[in-house]
JSON list of C-alpha atoms in Angstrom, two decimals:
[
{"chain": "A", "resi": 823, "resn": "UNK", "atom": "CA", "xyz": [163.22, 108.40, 111.64]},
{"chain": "A", "resi": 824, "resn": "UNK", "atom": "CA", "xyz": [163.53, 106.91, 115.07]},
{"chain": "A", "resi": 825, "resn": "UNK", "atom": "CA", "xyz": [160.72, 104.70, 116.10]},
{"chain": "A", "resi": 826, "resn": "UNK", "atom": "CA", "xyz": [158.81, 104.49, 119.52]},
{"chain": "A", "resi": 827, "resn": "UNK", "atom": "CA", "xyz": [157.98, 100.71, 119.98]},
{"chain": "A", "resi": 828, "resn": "UNK", "atom": "CA", "xyz": [156.96, 101.26, 123.84]},
{"chain": "A", "resi": 829, "resn": "UNK", "atom": "CA", "xyz": [154.11, 103.88, 123.43]},
{"chain": "A", "resi": 830, "resn": "UNK", "atom": "CA", "xyz": [152.43, 105.72, 126.23]},
{"chain": "A", "resi": 831, "resn": "UNK", "atom": "CA", "xyz": [152.30, 109.24, 127.45]},
{"chain": "A", "resi": 832, "resn": "UNK", "atom": "CA", "xyz": [152.03, 110.50, 123.87]},
{"chain": "A", "resi": 833, "resn": "UNK", "atom": "CA", "xyz": [150.31, 114.02, 124.73]},
{"chain": "A", "resi": 834, "resn": "UNK", "atom": "CA", "xyz": [151.17, 116.22, 127.42]},
{"chain": "A", "resi": 835, "resn": "UNK", "atom": "CA", "xyz": [148.68, 119.37, 128.18]},
{"chain": "A", "resi": 836, "resn": "UNK", "atom": "CA", "xyz": [144.88, 118.84, 128.29]},
{"chain": "A", "resi": 837, "resn": "UNK", "atom": "CA", "xyz": [142.68, 117.59, 125.77]},
{"chain": "A", "resi": 838, "resn": "UNK", "atom": "CA", "xyz": [139.39, 116.24, 125.79]},
{"chain": "A", "resi": 839, "resn": "UNK", "atom": "CA", "xyz": [137.91, 113.87, 122.61]},
{"chain": "A", "resi": 840, "resn": "UNK", "atom": "CA", "xyz": [134.43, 112.46, 122.71]},
{"chain": "A", "resi": 841, "resn": "UNK", "atom": "CA", "xyz": [131.65, 111.59, 120.45]},
{"chain": "A", "resi": 842, "resn": "UNK", "atom": "CA", "xyz": [128.35, 114.12, 120.01]},
{"chain": "A", "resi": 843, "resn": "UNK", "atom": "CA", "xyz": [125.27, 112.56, 119.14]},
{"chain": "A", "resi": 844, "resn": "UNK", "atom": "CA", "xyz": [123.26, 115.30, 117.24]},
{"chain": "A", "resi": 845, "resn": "UNK", "atom": "CA", "xyz": [119.68, 115.52, 116.50]},
{"chain": "A", "resi": 846, "resn": "UNK", "atom": "CA", "xyz": [117.34, 117.61, 114.27]},
{"chain": "A", "resi": 847, "resn": "UNK", "atom": "CA", "xyz": [113.82, 117.76, 113.96]},
{"chain": "A", "resi": 848, "resn": "UNK", "atom": "CA", "xyz": [112.35, 119.53, 110.36]},
{"chain": "A", "resi": 849, "resn": "UNK", "atom": "CA", "xyz": [108.73, 119.13, 109.49]},
{"chain": "A", "resi": 850, "resn": "UNK", "atom": "CA", "xyz": [108.80, 115.83, 110.98]},
{"chain": "A", "resi": 851, "resn": "UNK", "atom": "CA", "xyz": [111.67, 114.79, 109.70]},
{"chain": "A", "resi": 852, "resn": "UNK", "atom": "CA", "xyz": [114.65, 113.92, 112.22]},
{"chain": "A", "resi": 853, "resn": "UNK", "atom": "CA", "xyz": [118.02, 113.75, 110.88]},
{"chain": "A", "resi": 854, "resn": "UNK", "atom": "CA", "xyz": [120.61, 112.11, 113.45]},
{"chain": "A", "resi": 855, "resn": "UNK", "atom": "CA", "xyz": [124.32, 112.65, 112.88]},
{"chain": "A", "resi": 856, "resn": "UNK", "atom": "CA", "xyz": [127.85, 112.53, 114.81]},
{"chain": "A", "resi": 857, "resn": "UNK", "atom": "CA", "xyz": [130.27, 114.91, 115.30]},
{"chain": "A", "resi": 858, "resn": "UNK", "atom": "CA", "xyz": [133.95, 114.23, 116.38]},
{"chain": "A", "resi": 859, "resn": "UNK", "atom": "CA", "xyz": [135.02, 116.87, 119.13]},
{"chain": "A", "resi": 860, "resn": "UNK", "atom": "CA", "xyz": [138.27, 117.35, 119.79]},
{"chain": "A", "resi": 861, "resn": "UNK", "atom": "CA", "xyz": [139.44, 120.19, 122.10]},
{"chain": "A", "resi": 862, "resn": "UNK", "atom": "CA", "xyz": [142.25, 121.30, 124.11]},
{"chain": "A", "resi": 863, "resn": "UNK", "atom": "CA", "xyz": [144.80, 123.51, 125.90]},
{"chain": "A", "resi": 864, "resn": "UNK", "atom": "CA", "xyz": [147.74, 125.45, 123.19]},
{"chain": "A", "resi": 865, "resn": "UNK", "atom": "CA", "xyz": [150.44, 122.43, 125.29]},
{"chain": "A", "resi": 866, "resn": "UNK", "atom": "CA", "xyz": [146.97, 119.39, 123.77]},
{"chain": "A", "resi": 867, "resn": "UNK", "atom": "CA", "xyz": [147.26, 121.03, 120.48]},
{"chain": "A", "resi": 868, "resn": "UNK", "atom": "CA", "xyz": [150.27, 120.95, 120.06]},
{"chain": "A", "resi": 869, "resn": "UNK", "atom": "CA", "xyz": [151.38, 117.52, 121.61]},
{"chain": "A", "resi": 870, "resn": "UNK", "atom": "CA", "xyz": [148.37, 115.59, 119.23]},
{"chain": "A", "resi": 871, "resn": "UNK", "atom": "CA", "xyz": [150.17, 117.97, 116.34]},
{"chain": "A", "resi": 872, "resn": "UNK", "atom": "CA", "xyz": [153.43, 116.19, 117.06]},
{"chain": "A", "resi": 873, "resn": "UNK", "atom": "CA", "xyz": [152.27, 112.72, 117.17]},
{"chain": "A", "resi": 874, "resn": "UNK", "atom": "CA", "xyz": [149.99, 113.04, 114.09]},
{"chain": "A", "resi": 875, "resn": "UNK", "atom": "CA", "xyz": [152.92, 113.93, 112.32]},
{"chain": "A", "resi": 876, "resn": "UNK", "atom": "CA", "xyz": [155.26, 111.33, 113.83]},
{"chain": "A", "resi": 877, "resn": "UNK", "atom": "CA", "xyz": [153.33, 109.04, 112.36]},
{"chain": "A", "resi": 878, "resn": "UNK", "atom": "CA", "xyz": [153.19, 110.42, 109.09]},
{"chain": "A", "resi": 879, "resn": "UNK", "atom": "CA", "xyz": [156.32, 111.09, 108.36]},
{"chain": "A", "resi": 880, "resn": "UNK", "atom": "CA", "xyz": [157.35, 106.66, 109.93]},
{"chain": "A", "resi": 881, "resn": "UNK", "atom": "CA", "xyz": [158.59, 105.23, 107.52]},
{"chain": "A", "resi": 882, "resn": "UNK", "atom": "CA", "xyz": [156.87, 101.92, 108.29]},
{"chain": "A", "resi": 883, "resn": "UNK", "atom": "CA", "xyz": [158.59, 99.84, 105.40]},
{"chain": "A", "resi": 884, "resn": "UNK", "atom": "CA", "xyz": [162.21, 100.48, 107.88]},
{"chain": "A", "resi": 885, "resn": "UNK", "atom": "CA", "xyz": [160.53, 99.55, 111.04]},
{"chain": "A", "resi": 886, "resn": "UNK", "atom": "CA", "xyz": [161.47, 96.30, 112.38]},
{"chain": "A", "resi": 887, "resn": "UNK", "atom": "CA", "xyz": [159.15, 92.99, 111.65]},
{"chain": "A", "resi": 888, "resn": "UNK", "atom": "CA", "xyz": [158.86, 91.76, 115.55]},
{"chain": "A", "resi": 889, "resn": "UNK", "atom": "CA", "xyz": [157.47, 95.84, 116.20]},
{"chain": "A", "resi": 890, "resn": "UNK", "atom": "CA", "xyz": [155.29, 96.22, 112.59]},
{"chain": "A", "resi": 891, "resn": "UNK", "atom": "CA", "xyz": [154.56, 93.24, 110.78]},
{"chain": "A", "resi": 892, "resn": "UNK", "atom": "CA", "xyz": [154.10, 93.50, 107.25]},
{"chain": "A", "resi": 893, "resn": "UNK", "atom": "CA", "xyz": [150.46, 94.84, 106.02]},
{"chain": "A", "resi": 894, "resn": "UNK", "atom": "CA", "xyz": [150.18, 96.12, 109.37]},
{"chain": "A", "resi": 895, "resn": "UNK", "atom": "CA", "xyz": [149.65, 100.13, 110.45]},
{"chain": "A", "resi": 896, "resn": "UNK", "atom": "CA", "xyz": [151.40, 102.03, 112.49]},
{"chain": "A", "resi": 897, "resn": "UNK", "atom": "CA", "xyz": [148.99, 103.32, 115.10]},
{"chain": "A", "resi": 898, "resn": "UNK", "atom": "CA", "xyz": [148.32, 105.05, 119.38]},
{"chain": "A", "resi": 899, "resn": "UNK", "atom": "CA", "xyz": [146.33, 104.52, 121.78]},
{"chain": "A", "resi": 900, "resn": "UNK", "atom": "CA", "xyz": [144.60, 107.29, 123.61]},
{"chain": "A", "resi": 901, "resn": "UNK", "atom": "CA", "xyz": [143.91, 106.29, 127.06]},
{"chain": "A", "resi": 902, "resn": "UNK", "atom": "CA", "xyz": [140.88, 108.19, 129.12]},
{"chain": "A", "resi": 903, "resn": "UNK", "atom": "CA", "xyz": [142.64, 109.61, 131.69]},
{"chain": "A", "resi": 904, "resn": "UNK", "atom": "CA", "xyz": [146.02, 109.02, 131.51]},
{"chain": "A", "resi": 905, "resn": "UNK", "atom": "CA", "xyz": [147.04, 111.12, 127.36]},
{"chain": "A", "resi": 906, "resn": "UNK", "atom": "CA", "xyz": [143.03, 112.50, 127.35]},
{"chain": "A", "resi": 907, "resn": "UNK", "atom": "CA", "xyz": [141.21, 114.25, 130.24]},
{"chain": "A", "resi": 908, "resn": "UNK", "atom": "CA", "xyz": [139.01, 111.90, 131.79]},
{"chain": "A", "resi": 909, "resn": "UNK", "atom": "CA", "xyz": [135.91, 112.85, 130.06]},
{"chain": "A", "resi": 910, "resn": "UNK", "atom": "CA", "xyz": [137.34, 111.66, 126.02]},
{"chain": "A", "resi": 911, "resn": "UNK", "atom": "CA", "xyz": [136.80, 109.02, 124.32]},
{"chain": "A", "resi": 912, "resn": "UNK", "atom": "CA", "xyz": [138.76, 106.03, 124.28]},
{"chain": "A", "resi": 913, "resn": "UNK", "atom": "CA", "xyz": [140.52, 107.47, 120.31]},
{"chain": "A", "resi": 914, "resn": "UNK", "atom": "CA", "xyz": [142.77, 105.46, 118.42]},
{"chain": "A", "resi": 915, "resn": "UNK", "atom": "CA", "xyz": [144.92, 107.75, 115.85]},
{"chain": "A", "resi": 916, "resn": "UNK", "atom": "CA", "xyz": [147.17, 105.30, 112.68]},
{"chain": "A", "resi": 917, "resn": "UNK", "atom": "CA", "xyz": [148.47, 105.42, 109.33]},
{"chain": "A", "resi": 918, "resn": "UNK", "atom": "CA", "xyz": [145.96, 104.11, 106.30]},
{"chain": "A", "resi": 919, "resn": "UNK", "atom": "CA", "xyz": [148.34, 102.17, 104.88]},
{"chain": "A", "resi": 920, "resn": "UNK", "atom": "CA", "xyz": [149.72, 99.25, 105.54]},
{"chain": "A", "resi": 921, "resn": "UNK", "atom": "CA", "xyz": [153.46, 98.66, 105.68]},
{"chain": "A", "resi": 922, "resn": "UNK", "atom": "CA", "xyz": [154.43, 97.05, 102.69]},
{"chain": "A", "resi": 923, "resn": "UNK", "atom": "CA", "xyz": [151.66, 96.53, 100.70]},
{"chain": "A", "resi": 924, "resn": "UNK", "atom": "CA", "xyz": [150.66, 99.97, 100.96]},
{"chain": "A", "resi": 925, "resn": "UNK", "atom": "CA", "xyz": [147.07, 98.65, 101.12]},
{"chain": "A", "resi": 926, "resn": "UNK", "atom": "CA", "xyz": [143.93, 100.54, 103.12]},
{"chain": "A", "resi": 927, "resn": "UNK", "atom": "CA", "xyz": [141.93, 98.83, 105.17]},
{"chain": "A", "resi": 928, "resn": "UNK", "atom": "CA", "xyz": [138.13, 97.84, 103.52]},
{"chain": "A", "resi": 929, "resn": "UNK", "atom": "CA", "xyz": [136.19, 99.90, 105.20]},
{"chain": "A", "resi": 930, "resn": "UNK", "atom": "CA", "xyz": [138.22, 102.98, 103.84]},
{"chain": "A", "resi": 931, "resn": "UNK", "atom": "CA", "xyz": [135.93, 104.86, 101.57]},
{"chain": "A", "resi": 932, "resn": "UNK", "atom": "CA", "xyz": [137.38, 107.48, 99.77]},
{"chain": "A", "resi": 933, "resn": "UNK", "atom": "CA", "xyz": [136.03, 110.87, 99.70]},
{"chain": "A", "resi": 934, "resn": "UNK", "atom": "CA", "xyz": [134.27, 112.12, 95.75]},
{"chain": "A", "resi": 935, "resn": "UNK", "atom": "CA", "xyz": [137.02, 113.46, 93.14]},
{"chain": "A", "resi": 936, "resn": "UNK", "atom": "CA", "xyz": [136.55, 117.52, 92.77]}
]
């Protein structure tokens, strides 16, 4: 796969990504949670899917160090009013595994195994 080191305008169509802050009260107990909502028209969702596949299929170890140093992770910034709607939050989509080491970042906590 060819590496795209100049990034921008990856999303075609319409895509809206935002965080919804929620709160519910039950018998005096308040529960709060956040949700990330991703909505788009068919073209916007397909271009997001294409971008996700490009990131997933990239062999990071083959990317020149001047573009992606050892220990770095491939990622894309999606910016409101450029790739995303004006009503979106800024979004970074990227790999969890680092180039050459395969290490995950420190804040990652894996899900429970079933």
